[in-house]
Each structure stands twice: as C-alpha cells, then as structure tokens.
C-alpha cells in the first residue's frame, strides 16, 4: 500500500510556517499521514505541531532539523493559524487536559495571538502513538509538540452575499420575486 508522500524527501516532510512580518515567530508542522475523515467526507493531515516563538531555533531543535520547507505567511494568516490550531488539536485528542491547563487559568483559547507568545496549552505535548513519524530526532521534537488533524477549510453558502433567507438554494433569487417558477427551487412550496 502506497501512502501519500511516501516518495517524498526529508525537505518536504517538515514544514516551517513563518510569520513574514516577524520571522522570529514560527511553527513546525511535521506530517505523519493523510487520513480519511469519512463522517465529514474529507481528508485530514495527521501531524505534529510545534510552536517556536523565538529565532534562531533553540539548541536541540537546530540539530534535529537539518532540512525543512519554509512557508512564509502574512501577519493575518499567521494569526488565523493560531486561532484554528486549537480546534485541529481537539478533534484528534486522545489525552485529557490537566488540572493545571493554561486554557483554564487564562480563560482563553488561544492563549494569545501576539507575536512570540505561546498560544497552545501544553497538556498534549509528547502524546503520540508509537511509530507516528520517522523524522530524524523525533524523540527530541515530540516532547515539545502536540498532535493535530488539519483539514481543508470549506466555503459556507450562508456566509456568501448571494445567499439570502427565503432565496433559492441554488441561484439565491428571492422566492417572492420568482414565485414557484424558479427552475432551481429546492421546494417550490416554501
């Protein structure tokens, strides 16, 4: 059985997501595998996420990561990642939050979206199944990383301007204007 990315090199097996405005704030995304999410009819990237709020890489990480791929994003995109990663982490969580969880003590998720500030709790750090990845020096990296299931973001029709309450489910035209004659009407009686 061939897995997605099986023939990839070490260069594209570790991704370094960096804030273009402040290159010192970054996070590592270390993919393990692509998995099917049958309930939502999509795929997820089963991966480890490691926030590195300072540059250059701290001691053990610089020797562990010889090759990686940089992904530079703007400030708004980097903040968006800080907002969505806690949800991606929760969707595949197999561990319990500790009584000393930073989310509880700060009463916010994420902890912060400011540059170079921690935004994830540490309750799940190092909680990975055996054989999660074969990235070199995984034993060093895993103690500071948390598992996440990153999925594609999908467009929601009700967030678009075309959608209007009482409109056709396909073309968006108001039923009171078209009446029951709308060709695309889901239910002409409504």
mmCIF file of C-alpha atoms in Angstrom:
data_model
loop_
_atom_site.group_PDB
_atom_site.id
_atom_site.type_symbol
_atom_site.label_atom_id
_atom_site.label_comp_id
_atom_site.label_asym_id
_atom_site.label_seq_id
_atom_site.Cartn_x
_atom_site.Cartn_y
_atom_site.Cartn_z
ATOM 1 C CA UNK A 1 0.000 0.000 0.000
ATOM 2 C CA UNK A 2 1.411 3.388 -1.009
ATOM 3 C CA UNK A 3 0.843 6.309 1.292
ATOM 4 C CA UNK A 4 0.592 9.918 0.129
ATOM 5 C CA UNK A 5 4.049 11.441 0.268
ATOM 6 C CA UNK A 6 5.842 8.106 0.593
ATOM 7 C CA UNK A 7 8.358 9.017 -2.098
ATOM 8 C CA UNK A 8 8.969 12.479 -0.685
ATOM 9 C CA UNK A 9 12.328 13.659 0.547
ATOM 10 C CA UNK A 10 13.155 14.974 4.016
ATOM 11 C CA UNK A 11 12.971 18.507 2.586
ATOM 12 C CA UNK A 12 9.205 18.363 2.219
ATOM 13 C CA UNK A 13 8.428 16.251 5.263
ATOM 14 C CA UNK A 14 8.831 19.092 7.755
ATOM 15 C CA UNK A 15 7.191 22.457 7.156
ATOM 16 C CA UNK A 16 8.300 25.648 8.871
ATOM 17 C CA UNK A 17 5.365 28.093 8.918
ATOM 18 C CA UNK A 18 6.823 31.570 9.447
ATOM 19 C CA UNK A 19 5.363 34.987 10.027
ATOM 20 C CA UNK A 20 6.665 37.195 7.211
ATOM 21 C CA UNK A 21 6.332 40.369 9.323
ATOM 22 C CA UNK A 22 8.214 38.894 12.269
ATOM 23 C CA UNK A 23 10.341 35.947 11.121
ATOM 24 C CA UNK A 24 11.084 35.011 14.715
ATOM 25 C CA UNK A 25 7.534 33.713 15.359
ATOM 26 C CA UNK A 26 7.081 30.353 13.664
ATOM 27 C CA UNK A 27 5.691 26.861 13.983
ATOM 28 C CA UNK A 28 6.736 23.477 12.707
ATOM 29 C CA UNK A 29 4.244 21.153 11.075
ATOM 30 C CA UNK A 30 5.515 17.582 10.885
ATOM 31 C CA UNK A 31 3.151 15.385 8.825
ATOM 32 C CA UNK A 32 2.635 11.754 9.735
ATOM 33 C CA UNK A 33 -0.021 10.714 7.214
ATOM 34 C CA UNK A 34 -3.138 11.721 5.312
ATOM 35 C CA UNK A 35 -6.264 10.140 6.744
ATOM 36 C CA UNK A 36 -9.847 9.861 5.582
ATOM 37 C CA UNK A 37 -12.487 11.615 7.665
ATOM 38 C CA UNK A 38 -15.485 9.640 6.464
ATOM 39 C CA UNK A 39 -18.006 11.422 8.690
ATOM 40 C CA UNK A 40 -17.188 14.750 7.027
ATOM 41 C CA UNK A 41 -16.285 13.342 3.603
ATOM 42 C CA UNK A 42 -12.836 14.885 3.554
ATOM 43 C CA UNK A 43 -9.216 14.170 4.381
ATOM 44 C CA UNK A 44 -7.108 15.344 7.294
ATOM 45 C CA UNK A 45 -3.377 15.735 7.706
ATOM 46 C CA UNK A 46 -2.390 13.806 10.821
ATOM 47 C CA UNK A 47 0.593 15.807 12.039
ATOM 48 C CA UNK A 48 2.574 17.190 14.925
ATOM 49 C CA UNK A 49 2.618 20.941 15.586
ATOM 50 C CA UNK A 50 5.386 22.672 17.439
ATOM 51 C CA UNK A 51 5.289 26.411 18.184
ATOM 52 C CA UNK A 52 8.709 28.080 18.164
ATOM 53 C CA UNK A 53 8.253 31.640 19.400
ATOM 54 C CA UNK A 54 11.926 32.589 19.027
ATOM 55 C CA UNK A 55 14.543 32.533 16.284
ATOM 56 C CA UNK A 56 17.014 31.098 15.637
ATOM 57 C CA UNK A 57 15.934 27.594 16.552
ATOM 58 C CA UNK A 58 16.712 26.687 20.170
ATOM 59 C CA UNK A 59 19.595 24.245 20.716
ATOM 60 C CA UNK A 60 18.009 20.776 20.450
ATOM 61 C CA UNK A 61 15.807 21.791 17.519
ATOM 62 C CA UNK A 62 18.580 23.210 15.345
ATOM 63 C CA UNK A 63 20.462 19.906 15.415
ATOM 64 C CA UNK A 64 17.274 17.863 14.947
ATOM 65 C CA UNK A 65 16.059 19.699 11.867
ATOM 66 C CA UNK A 66 18.548 19.558 9.074
ATOM 67 C CA UNK A 67 16.115 20.019 6.195
ATOM 68 C CA UNK A 68 12.673 21.603 6.067
ATOM 69 C CA UNK A 69 10.498 23.682 3.777
ATOM 70 C CA UNK A 70 9.762 27.314 4.662
ATOM 71 C CA UNK A 71 6.227 28.623 4.206
ATOM 72 C CA UNK A 72 6.108 32.405 4.682
ATOM 73 C CA UNK A 73 2.684 33.889 5.518
ATOM 74 C CA UNK A 74 1.498 37.378 6.360
ATOM 75 C CA UNK A 75 0.535 38.536 9.852
ATOM 76 C CA UNK A 76 -3.212 37.943 9.415
ATOM 77 C CA UNK A 77 -2.713 34.406 8.109
ATOM 78 C CA UNK A 78 -0.327 33.540 10.927
ATOM 79 C CA UNK A 79 -2.868 34.794 13.479
ATOM 80 C CA UNK A 80 -5.574 32.739 11.748
ATOM 81 C CA UNK A 81 -3.406 29.634 12.244
ATOM 82 C CA UNK A 82 -3.177 30.481 15.944
ATOM 83 C CA UNK A 83 -6.982 30.598 16.148
ATOM 84 C CA UNK A 84 -7.690 27.364 14.233
ATOM 85 C CA UNK A 85 -4.926 25.094 15.526
ATOM 86 C CA UNK A 86 -6.551 24.570 18.956
ATOM 87 C CA UNK A 87 -9.633 23.194 17.143
ATOM 88 C CA UNK A 88 -7.493 20.963 14.916
ATOM 89 C CA UNK A 89 -5.762 19.649 18.024
ATOM 90 C CA UNK A 90 -9.032 18.994 19.869
ATOM 91 C CA UNK A 91 -10.511 16.987 17.001
ATOM 92 C CA UNK A 92 -7.902 14.219 17.385
ATOM 93 C CA UNK A 93 -7.186 14.474 21.117
ATOM 94 C CA UNK A 94 -6.710 11.174 22.965
ATOM 95 C CA UNK A 95 -5.429 12.750 26.191
ATOM 96 C CA UNK A 96 -7.129 14.674 28.985
ATOM 97 C CA UNK A 97 -6.454 18.300 29.826
ATOM 98 C CA UNK A 98 -4.584 18.630 33.111
ATOM 99 C CA UNK A 99 -5.874 20.488 36.164
ATOM 100 C CA UNK A 100 -3.046 22.957 35.543
ATOM 101 C CA UNK A 101 -4.109 23.589 31.912
ATOM 102 C CA UNK A 102 -3.145 27.038 30.660
ATOM 103 C CA UNK A 103 -6.512 27.386 28.881
ATOM 104 C CA UNK A 104 -8.319 27.127 32.236
ATOM 105 C CA UNK A 105 -6.032 29.530 34.081
ATOM 106 C CA UNK A 106 -6.142 32.164 31.309
ATOM 107 C CA UNK A 107 -9.811 31.518 30.385
ATOM 108 C CA UNK A 108 -8.974 31.953 26.678
ATOM 109 C CA UNK A 109 -8.305 29.810 23.648
ATOM 110 C CA UNK A 110 -5.864 30.510 22.057
ATOM 111 C CA UNK A 111 -3.734 31.779 24.904
ATOM 112 C CA UNK A 112 -2.514 34.697 22.767
ATOM 113 C CA UNK A 113 -2.284 35.744 19.116
ATOM 114 C CA UNK A 114 0.526 38.207 19.763
ATOM 115 C CA UNK A 115 3.892 37.517 18.152
ATOM 116 C CA UNK A 116 6.329 35.362 20.113
ATOM 117 C CA UNK A 117 3.714 34.423 22.743
ATOM 118 C CA UNK A 118 2.566 30.864 23.434
ATOM 119 C CA UNK A 119 -0.895 30.161 22.085
ATOM 120 C CA UNK A 120 -1.365 26.442 22.856
ATOM 121 C CA UNK A 121 -1.661 24.664 26.185
ATOM 122 C CA UNK A 122 0.986 22.074 26.979
ATOM 123 C CA UNK A 123 -1.339 19.284 28.156
ATOM 124 C CA UNK A 124 -0.921 17.217 24.975
ATOM 125 C CA UNK A 125 2.792 17.719 24.415
ATOM 126 C CA UNK A 126 4.562 14.451 23.672
ATOM 127 C CA UNK A 127 1.330 12.393 23.427
ATOM 128 C CA UNK A 128 1.872 10.465 20.180
ATOM 129 C CA UNK A 129 1.314 6.836 19.198
ATOM 130 C CA UNK A 130 4.354 4.642 18.601
ATOM 131 C CA UNK A 131 5.726 4.965 15.072
ATOM 132 C CA UNK A 132 3.990 8.312 14.480
ATOM 133 C CA UNK A 133 6.733 9.559 12.156
ATOM 134 C CA UNK A 134 10.251 8.661 11.120
ATOM 135 C CA UNK A 135 11.561 12.239 11.013
ATOM 136 C CA UNK A 136 15.139 12.286 12.335
ATOM 137 C CA UNK A 137 15.424 13.133 16.045
ATOM 138 C CA UNK A 138 11.688 12.692 16.579
ATOM 139 C CA UNK A 139 12.354 11.728 20.202
ATOM 140 C CA UNK A 140 13.640 15.294 20.820
ATOM 141 C CA UNK A 141 10.936 17.110 18.859
ATOM 142 C CA UNK A 142 7.966 15.071 20.100
ATOM 143 C CA UNK A 143 8.354 16.190 23.715
ATOM 144 C CA UNK A 144 7.536 19.772 22.676
ATOM 145 C CA UNK A 145 4.910 19.037 20.015
ATOM 146 C CA UNK A 146 1.195 18.246 20.043
ATOM 147 C CA UNK A 147 -0.835 16.137 17.617
ATOM 148 C CA UNK A 148 -3.270 17.858 15.236
ATOM 149 C CA UNK A 149 -5.672 16.832 12.451
ATOM 150 C CA UNK A 150 -5.573 19.642 9.897
ATOM 151 C CA UNK A 151 -8.432 19.614 7.406
ATOM 152 C CA UNK A 152 -9.256 21.775 4.395
ATOM 153 C CA UNK A 153 -11.434 24.807 5.018
ATOM 154 C CA UNK A 154 -14.656 24.806 3.030
ATOM 155 C CA UNK A 155 -16.837 27.631 1.790
ATOM 156 C CA UNK A 156 -20.132 28.055 3.625
ATOM 157 C CA UNK A 157 -23.005 29.155 1.346
ATOM 158 C CA UNK A 158 -24.735 31.122 4.106
ATOM 159 C CA UNK A 159 -21.644 33.321 4.556
ATOM 160 C CA UNK A 160 -21.711 34.492 0.955
ATOM 161 C CA UNK A 161 -23.604 37.576 -0.103
ATOM 162 C CA UNK A 162 -25.509 35.557 -2.701
ATOM 163 C CA UNK A 163 -27.326 33.607 -0.006
ATOM 164 C CA UNK A 164 -30.451 35.261 1.359
ATOM 165 C CA UNK A 165 -33.081 33.874 3.687
ATOM 166 C CA UNK A 166 -36.068 32.811 1.630
ATOM 167 C CA UNK A 167 -33.949 32.598 -1.506
ATOM 168 C CA UNK A 168 -33.482 29.746 -3.892
ATOM 169 C CA UNK A 169 -30.954 27.242 -2.619
ATOM 170 C CA UNK A 170 -29.147 27.300 -5.962
ATOM 171 C CA UNK A 171 -29.401 30.753 -7.541
ATOM 172 C CA UNK A 172 -30.146 32.888 -4.448
ATOM 173 C CA UNK A 173 -33.037 34.784 -6.040
ATOM 174 C CA UNK A 174 -35.810 35.587 -3.593
ATOM 175 C CA UNK A 175 -38.820 33.323 -3.994
ATOM 176 C CA UNK A 176 -41.297 36.178 -3.599
ATOM 177 C CA UNK A 177 -39.820 37.728 -6.757
ATOM 178 C CA UNK A 178 -39.604 34.483 -8.776
ATOM 179 C CA UNK A 179 -42.561 32.737 -7.222
ATOM 180 C CA UNK A 180 -42.866 28.969 -7.572
ATOM 181 C CA UNK A 181 -41.442 29.158 -11.124
ATOM 182 C CA UNK A 182 -37.768 29.143 -10.156
ATOM 183 C CA UNK A 183 -36.201 26.309 -12.108
ATOM 184 C CA UNK A 184 -33.660 25.604 -9.336
ATOM 185 C CA UNK A 185 -36.086 25.869 -6.408
ATOM 186 C CA UNK A 186 -35.476 23.099 -3.906
ATOM 187 C CA UNK A 187 -39.044 23.229 -2.696
ATOM 188 C CA UNK A 188 -41.363 25.468 -4.712
ATOM 189 C CA UNK A 189 -43.962 25.379 -1.904
ATOM 190 C CA UNK A 190 -41.778 27.355 0.516
#
